[in-house]
Coordinates of C-alpha atoms in Angstrom, one line a residue:
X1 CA 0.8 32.4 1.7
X2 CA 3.1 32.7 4.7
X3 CA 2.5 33.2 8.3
X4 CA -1.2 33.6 9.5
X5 CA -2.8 33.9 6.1
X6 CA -1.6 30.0 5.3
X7 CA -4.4 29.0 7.6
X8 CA -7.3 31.9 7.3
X9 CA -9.6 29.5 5.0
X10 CA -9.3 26.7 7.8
X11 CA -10.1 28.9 10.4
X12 CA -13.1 30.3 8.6
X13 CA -14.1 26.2 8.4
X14 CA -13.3 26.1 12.0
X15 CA -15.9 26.4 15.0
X16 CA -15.7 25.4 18.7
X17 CA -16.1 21.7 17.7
X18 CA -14.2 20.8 14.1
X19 CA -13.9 21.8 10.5
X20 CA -16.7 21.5 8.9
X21 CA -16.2 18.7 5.4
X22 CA -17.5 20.7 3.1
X23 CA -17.8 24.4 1.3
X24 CA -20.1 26.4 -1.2
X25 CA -17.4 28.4 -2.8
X26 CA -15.3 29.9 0.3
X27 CA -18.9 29.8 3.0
X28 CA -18.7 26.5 5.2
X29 CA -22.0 24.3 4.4
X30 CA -22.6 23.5 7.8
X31 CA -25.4 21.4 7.3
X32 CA -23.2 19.0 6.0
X33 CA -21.2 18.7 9.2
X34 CA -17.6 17.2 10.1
X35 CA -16.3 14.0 9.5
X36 CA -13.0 12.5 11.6
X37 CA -11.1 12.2 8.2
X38 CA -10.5 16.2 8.1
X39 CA -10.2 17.2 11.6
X40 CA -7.3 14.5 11.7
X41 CA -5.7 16.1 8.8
X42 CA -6.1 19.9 10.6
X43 CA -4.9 18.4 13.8
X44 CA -1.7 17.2 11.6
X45 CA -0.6 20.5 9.8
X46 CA -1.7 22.6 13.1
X47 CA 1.0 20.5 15.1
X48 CA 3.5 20.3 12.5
X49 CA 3.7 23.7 12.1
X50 CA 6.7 25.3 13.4
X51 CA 5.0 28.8 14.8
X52 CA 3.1 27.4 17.0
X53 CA 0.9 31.0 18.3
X54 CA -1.9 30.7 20.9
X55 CA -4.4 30.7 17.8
X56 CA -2.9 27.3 16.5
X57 CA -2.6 26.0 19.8
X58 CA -6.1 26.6 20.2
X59 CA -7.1 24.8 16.6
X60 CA -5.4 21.9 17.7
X61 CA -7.5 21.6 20.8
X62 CA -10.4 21.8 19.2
X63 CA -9.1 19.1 16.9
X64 CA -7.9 17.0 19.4
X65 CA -10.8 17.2 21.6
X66 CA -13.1 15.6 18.4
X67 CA -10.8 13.1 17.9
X68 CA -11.0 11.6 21.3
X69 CA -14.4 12.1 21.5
X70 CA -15.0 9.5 18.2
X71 CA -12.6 6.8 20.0
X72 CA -15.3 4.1 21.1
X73 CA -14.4 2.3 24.1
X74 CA -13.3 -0.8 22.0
X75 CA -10.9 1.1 19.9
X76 CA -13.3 1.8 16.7
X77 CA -14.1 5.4 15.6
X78 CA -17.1 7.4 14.6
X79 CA -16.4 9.5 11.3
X80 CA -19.3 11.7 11.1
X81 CA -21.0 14.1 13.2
X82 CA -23.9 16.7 12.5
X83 CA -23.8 20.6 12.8
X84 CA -25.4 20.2 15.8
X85 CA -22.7 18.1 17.3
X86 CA -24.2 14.6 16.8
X87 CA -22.8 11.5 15.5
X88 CA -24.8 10.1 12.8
X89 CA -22.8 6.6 12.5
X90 CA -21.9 3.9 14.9
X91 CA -18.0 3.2 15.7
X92 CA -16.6 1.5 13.0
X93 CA -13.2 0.5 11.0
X94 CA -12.5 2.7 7.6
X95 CA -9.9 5.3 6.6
X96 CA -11.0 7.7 8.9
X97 CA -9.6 4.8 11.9
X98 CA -6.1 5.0 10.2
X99 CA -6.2 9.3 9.8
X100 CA -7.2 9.3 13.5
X101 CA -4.2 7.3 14.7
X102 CA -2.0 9.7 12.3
X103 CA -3.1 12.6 13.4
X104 CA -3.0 11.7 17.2
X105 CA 0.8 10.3 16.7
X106 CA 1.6 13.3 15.1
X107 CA 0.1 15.4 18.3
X108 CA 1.7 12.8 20.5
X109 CA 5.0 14.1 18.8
X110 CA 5.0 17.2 18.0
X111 CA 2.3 19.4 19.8
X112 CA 4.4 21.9 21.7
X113 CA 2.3 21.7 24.8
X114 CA 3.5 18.3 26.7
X115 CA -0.3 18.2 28.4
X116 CA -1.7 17.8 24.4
X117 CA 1.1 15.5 23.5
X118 CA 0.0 12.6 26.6
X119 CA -3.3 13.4 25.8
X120 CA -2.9 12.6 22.0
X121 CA -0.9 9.4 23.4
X122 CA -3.6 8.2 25.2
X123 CA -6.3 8.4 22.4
X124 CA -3.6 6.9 20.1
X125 CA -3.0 3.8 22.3
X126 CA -6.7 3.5 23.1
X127 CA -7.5 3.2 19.6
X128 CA -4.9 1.3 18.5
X129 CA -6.2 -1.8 19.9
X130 CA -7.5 -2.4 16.8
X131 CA -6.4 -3.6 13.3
X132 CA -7.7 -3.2 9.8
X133 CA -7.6 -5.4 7.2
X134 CA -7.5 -2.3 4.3
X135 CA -4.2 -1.5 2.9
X136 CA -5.2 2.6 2.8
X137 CA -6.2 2.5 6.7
X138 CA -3.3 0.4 7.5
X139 CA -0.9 2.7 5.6
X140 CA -2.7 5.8 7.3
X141 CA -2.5 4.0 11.1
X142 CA 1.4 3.4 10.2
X143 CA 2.3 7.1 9.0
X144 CA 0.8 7.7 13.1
X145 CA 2.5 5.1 14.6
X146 CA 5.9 6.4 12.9
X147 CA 5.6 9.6 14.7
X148 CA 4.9 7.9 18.2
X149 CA 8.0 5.6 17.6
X150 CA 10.3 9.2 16.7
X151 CA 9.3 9.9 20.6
X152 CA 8.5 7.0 22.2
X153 CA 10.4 4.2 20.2
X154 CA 9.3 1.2 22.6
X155 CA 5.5 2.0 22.3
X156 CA 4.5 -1.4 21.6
X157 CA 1.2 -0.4 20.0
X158 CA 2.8 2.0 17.5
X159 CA 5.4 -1.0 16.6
X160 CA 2.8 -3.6 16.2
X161 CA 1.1 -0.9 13.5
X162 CA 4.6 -0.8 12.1
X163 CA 5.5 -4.5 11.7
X164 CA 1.8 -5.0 10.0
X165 CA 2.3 -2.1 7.5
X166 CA 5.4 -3.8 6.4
X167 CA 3.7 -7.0 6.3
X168 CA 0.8 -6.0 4.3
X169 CA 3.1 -4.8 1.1
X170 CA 4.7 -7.8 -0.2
X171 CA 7.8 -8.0 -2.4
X172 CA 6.6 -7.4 -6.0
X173 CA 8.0 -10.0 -9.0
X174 CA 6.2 -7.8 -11.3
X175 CA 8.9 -5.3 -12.7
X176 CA 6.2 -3.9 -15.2
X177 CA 3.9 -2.8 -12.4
X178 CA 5.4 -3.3 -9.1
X179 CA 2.2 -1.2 -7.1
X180 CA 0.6 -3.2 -4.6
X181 CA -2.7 -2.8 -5.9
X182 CA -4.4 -3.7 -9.3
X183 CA -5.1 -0.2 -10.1
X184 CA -3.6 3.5 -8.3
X185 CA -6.7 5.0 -6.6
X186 CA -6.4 7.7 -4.0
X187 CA -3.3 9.4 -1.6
X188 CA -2.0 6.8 -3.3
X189 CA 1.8 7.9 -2.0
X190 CA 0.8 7.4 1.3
X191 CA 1.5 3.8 0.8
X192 CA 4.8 4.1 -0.4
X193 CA 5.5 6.5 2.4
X194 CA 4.4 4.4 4.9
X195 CA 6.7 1.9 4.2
X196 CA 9.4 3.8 4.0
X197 CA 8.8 5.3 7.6
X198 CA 7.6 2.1 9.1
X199 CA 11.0 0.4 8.0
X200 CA 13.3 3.5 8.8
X201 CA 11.9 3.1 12.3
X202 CA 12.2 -0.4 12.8
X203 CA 15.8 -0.9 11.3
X204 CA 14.4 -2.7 8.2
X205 CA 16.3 -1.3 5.7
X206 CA 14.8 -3.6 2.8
X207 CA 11.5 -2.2 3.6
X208 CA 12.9 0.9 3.3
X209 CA 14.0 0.1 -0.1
X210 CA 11.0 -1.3 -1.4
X211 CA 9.1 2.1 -0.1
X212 CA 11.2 4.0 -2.4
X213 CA 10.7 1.7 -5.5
X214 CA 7.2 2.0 -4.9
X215 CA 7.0 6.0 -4.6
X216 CA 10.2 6.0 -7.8
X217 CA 7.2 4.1 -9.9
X218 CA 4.2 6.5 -9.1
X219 CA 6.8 9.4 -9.8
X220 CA 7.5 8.1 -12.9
X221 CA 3.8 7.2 -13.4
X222 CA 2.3 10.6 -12.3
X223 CA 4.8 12.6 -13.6
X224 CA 4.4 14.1 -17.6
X225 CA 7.3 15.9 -19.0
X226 CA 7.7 19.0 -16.4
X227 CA 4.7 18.8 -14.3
X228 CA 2.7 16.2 -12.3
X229 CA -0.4 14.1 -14.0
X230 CA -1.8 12.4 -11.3
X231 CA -4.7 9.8 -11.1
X232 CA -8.0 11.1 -11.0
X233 CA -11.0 10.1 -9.2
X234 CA -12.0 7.1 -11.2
X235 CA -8.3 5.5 -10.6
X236 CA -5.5 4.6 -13.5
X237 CA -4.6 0.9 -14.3
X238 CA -1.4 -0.1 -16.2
X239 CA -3.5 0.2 -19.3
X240 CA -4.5 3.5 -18.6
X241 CA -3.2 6.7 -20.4
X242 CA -3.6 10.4 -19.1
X243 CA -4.2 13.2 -18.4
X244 CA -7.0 11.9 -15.7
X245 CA -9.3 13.8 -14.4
X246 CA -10.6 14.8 -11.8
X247 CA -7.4 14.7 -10.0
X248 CA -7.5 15.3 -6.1
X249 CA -5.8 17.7 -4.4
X250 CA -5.1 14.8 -1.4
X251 CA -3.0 12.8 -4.4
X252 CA -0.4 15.9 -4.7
X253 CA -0.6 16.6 -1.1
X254 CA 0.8 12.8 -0.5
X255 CA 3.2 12.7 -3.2
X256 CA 4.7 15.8 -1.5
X257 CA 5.0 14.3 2.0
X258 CA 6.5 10.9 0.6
X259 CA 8.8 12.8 -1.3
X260 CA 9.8 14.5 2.0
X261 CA 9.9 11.2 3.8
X262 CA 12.3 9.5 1.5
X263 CA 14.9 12.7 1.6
X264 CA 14.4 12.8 5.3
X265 CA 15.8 8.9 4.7
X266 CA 18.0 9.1 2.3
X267 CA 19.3 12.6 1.9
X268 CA 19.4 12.4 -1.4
X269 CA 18.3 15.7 -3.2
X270 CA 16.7 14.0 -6.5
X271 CA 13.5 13.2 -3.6
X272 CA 13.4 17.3 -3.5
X273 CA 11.5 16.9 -7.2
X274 CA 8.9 15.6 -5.9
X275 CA 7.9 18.4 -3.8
X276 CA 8.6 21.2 -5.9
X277 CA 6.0 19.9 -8.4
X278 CA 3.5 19.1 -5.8
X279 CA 3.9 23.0 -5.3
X280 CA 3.9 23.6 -8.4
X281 CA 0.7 21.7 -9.4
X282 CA -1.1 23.6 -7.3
X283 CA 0.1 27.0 -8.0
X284 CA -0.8 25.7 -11.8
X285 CA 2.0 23.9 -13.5
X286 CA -1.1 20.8 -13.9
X287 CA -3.1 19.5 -17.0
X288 CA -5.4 21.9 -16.7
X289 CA -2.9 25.4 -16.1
X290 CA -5.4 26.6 -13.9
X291 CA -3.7 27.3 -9.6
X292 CA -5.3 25.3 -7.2
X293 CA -4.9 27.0 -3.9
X294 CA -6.1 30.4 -2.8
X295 CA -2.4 31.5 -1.9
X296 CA -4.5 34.9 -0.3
X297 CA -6.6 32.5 2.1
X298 CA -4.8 29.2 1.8
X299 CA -7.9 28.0 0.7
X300 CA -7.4 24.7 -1.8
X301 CA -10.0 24.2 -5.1
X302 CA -12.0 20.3 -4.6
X303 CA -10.9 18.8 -8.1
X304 CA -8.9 19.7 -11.1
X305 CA -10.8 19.4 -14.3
X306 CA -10.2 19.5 -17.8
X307 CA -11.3 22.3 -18.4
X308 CA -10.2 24.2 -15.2
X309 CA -11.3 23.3 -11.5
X310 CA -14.2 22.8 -9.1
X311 CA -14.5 26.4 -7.2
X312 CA -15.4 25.0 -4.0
X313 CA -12.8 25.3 -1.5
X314 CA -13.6 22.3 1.3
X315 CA -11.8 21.3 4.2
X316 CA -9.7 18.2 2.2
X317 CA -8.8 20.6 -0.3
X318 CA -7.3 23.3 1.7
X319 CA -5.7 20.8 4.2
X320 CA -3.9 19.3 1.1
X321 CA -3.0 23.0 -0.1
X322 CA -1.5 23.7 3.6
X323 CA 0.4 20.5 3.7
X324 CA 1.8 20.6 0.2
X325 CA 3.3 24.4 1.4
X326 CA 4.4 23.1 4.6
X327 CA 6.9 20.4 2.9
X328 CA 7.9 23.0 0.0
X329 CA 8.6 25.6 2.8
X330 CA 10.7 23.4 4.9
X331 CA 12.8 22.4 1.8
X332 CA 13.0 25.6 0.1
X333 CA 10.8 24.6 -2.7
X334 CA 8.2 27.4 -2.9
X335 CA 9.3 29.0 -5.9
X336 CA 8.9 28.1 -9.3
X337 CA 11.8 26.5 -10.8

């Protein structure tokens, strides 16, 4: 699954205006369209990765060019658009809002071409205007607003998201269950990382700490003997015992990029766990035994089941399959250990 092969699925999900959501097996369903959600996770793992050929640089384009196309003038964001290039919802505020603004800071920082990097700026500052209430889009908006601040560590809109991350995850008392939320439910890691990059870049170091508890718990909580176990779709409360199913590829695909963030923070090698066996889980050391990416295509399976997994291979999917190789790559992780 190295060099051009990584992304062959996502190109094949690709045309000249986004990735299309959704797949019937390896064939794009086109009449189901895009959505903002999955061209801001393409835009993120096109820019992030460090051969940047013409072919990437033209993916990201396309990517960036539907993101600024959903910003509204007042900040909000469309999330769905047709096959034939329409939207079919009015500018609003949901998790697709907080993906934008991570995947346009994460252009804004790292696109190699320094006319896509103002240009992801721009979008990011327009839409950054506005402010969520949802913990999930909050997190997401953060995670963007932490790659700004790595270039452009005065942006005041990308510290404003920071400050209200932090401010949005209080201090736990509860040593039993110290998550934020009643119950774990989706890219759940996202939170912890979030705080963890939102305090390294502020200077807050006890945010910073309290990030790490958080991801330490899930670890611990999503982790069974030598492989991960993480929450499936219908969520896990304290009370809850696994295996769940069906577990989401976007759950590993967080755990492995939290994980990276807190040895980016810490330097300390035990965070390296995490992303092996986000690797791992996919390659199929899961509940099930059964490999969840395509290492051929790069293409990633929609849902691990009990008995084995869902064969289609949509845009979420794969994007979580790319981004979980990406961070193993990086650290050496790749293999099986």
């Amino acid at each position: 699954m190295d060099g051009p092969d990584l992304f062959q699925h996502l190109r094949a999900l690709t045309d000249h205006r986004g990735v299309f959501e959704h797949a019937l097996l390896d064939t794009p369903r086109r009449e189901h369209g895009y959505c903002v959600d999955d061209v801001a996770r393409a835009l993120i793992v096109v820019v992030r990765e460090p051969d940047h050929d013409p072919e990437l640089q033209r993916l990201g384009e396309i990517y960036l060019g539907f993101l600024e196309a959903a910003i509204g003038t007042d900040g909000l964001a469309h999330n769905r658009m047709d096959e034939h290039g329409e939207w079919t919802d009015e500018p609003s505020m949901g998790d697709w809002w907080g993906r934008l603004l991570w995947g346009l800071g994460t252009a804004a920082a790292r696109a190699p071409d320094a006319h896509i990097r103002a240009r992801a700026l721009h979008a990011f500052d327009r839409a950054a205007q506005q402010e969520s209430q949802d913990l999930r889009t909050i997190a997401f908006a953060a995670l963007g607003a932490s790659e700004v601040a790595s270039r452009h560590p005065d942006d005041m809109p990308a510290r404003h998201l920071l400050r209200e991350l932090i401010d949005a995850i209080p201090q736990s008392t509860d040593t039993d269950w110290p998550w934020p939320e009643p119950r774990l439910r989706y890219a759940n890691a996202s939170i912890a990382e979030a705080l963890i990059a939102a305090g390294g870049r502020l200077g807050d170091d006890e945010a910073v700490g309290r990030g790490l508890t958080l991801l330490e718990f899930l670890l611990s909580v999503e982790t069974s003997a030598d492989r991960l176990s993480v929450t499936g779709h219908g969520g896990r409360g304290p009370d809850d015992v696994g295996p769940l199913f069906d577990q989401q590829p976007i759950e590993v695909a967080a755990i492995a990029d939290a994980s990276a963030r807190a040895f980016e923070q810490t330097d300390d090698d035990r965070w390296l766990i995490g992303i092996a066996l986000a690797w791992q889980w996919f390659r199929g050391r899961n509940d099930s035994h059964t490999p969840m990416v395509d290492e051929g295509t790069g293409a990633g399976f929609d849902g691990l089941e009990r008995d084995g997994r869902n064969e289609n291979r949509g845009a979420e999917s794969t994007l979580a399959a790319i981004s979980t190789h990406q961070q193993a790559r990086r650290v050496g992780a790749l293999e099986d250990t």
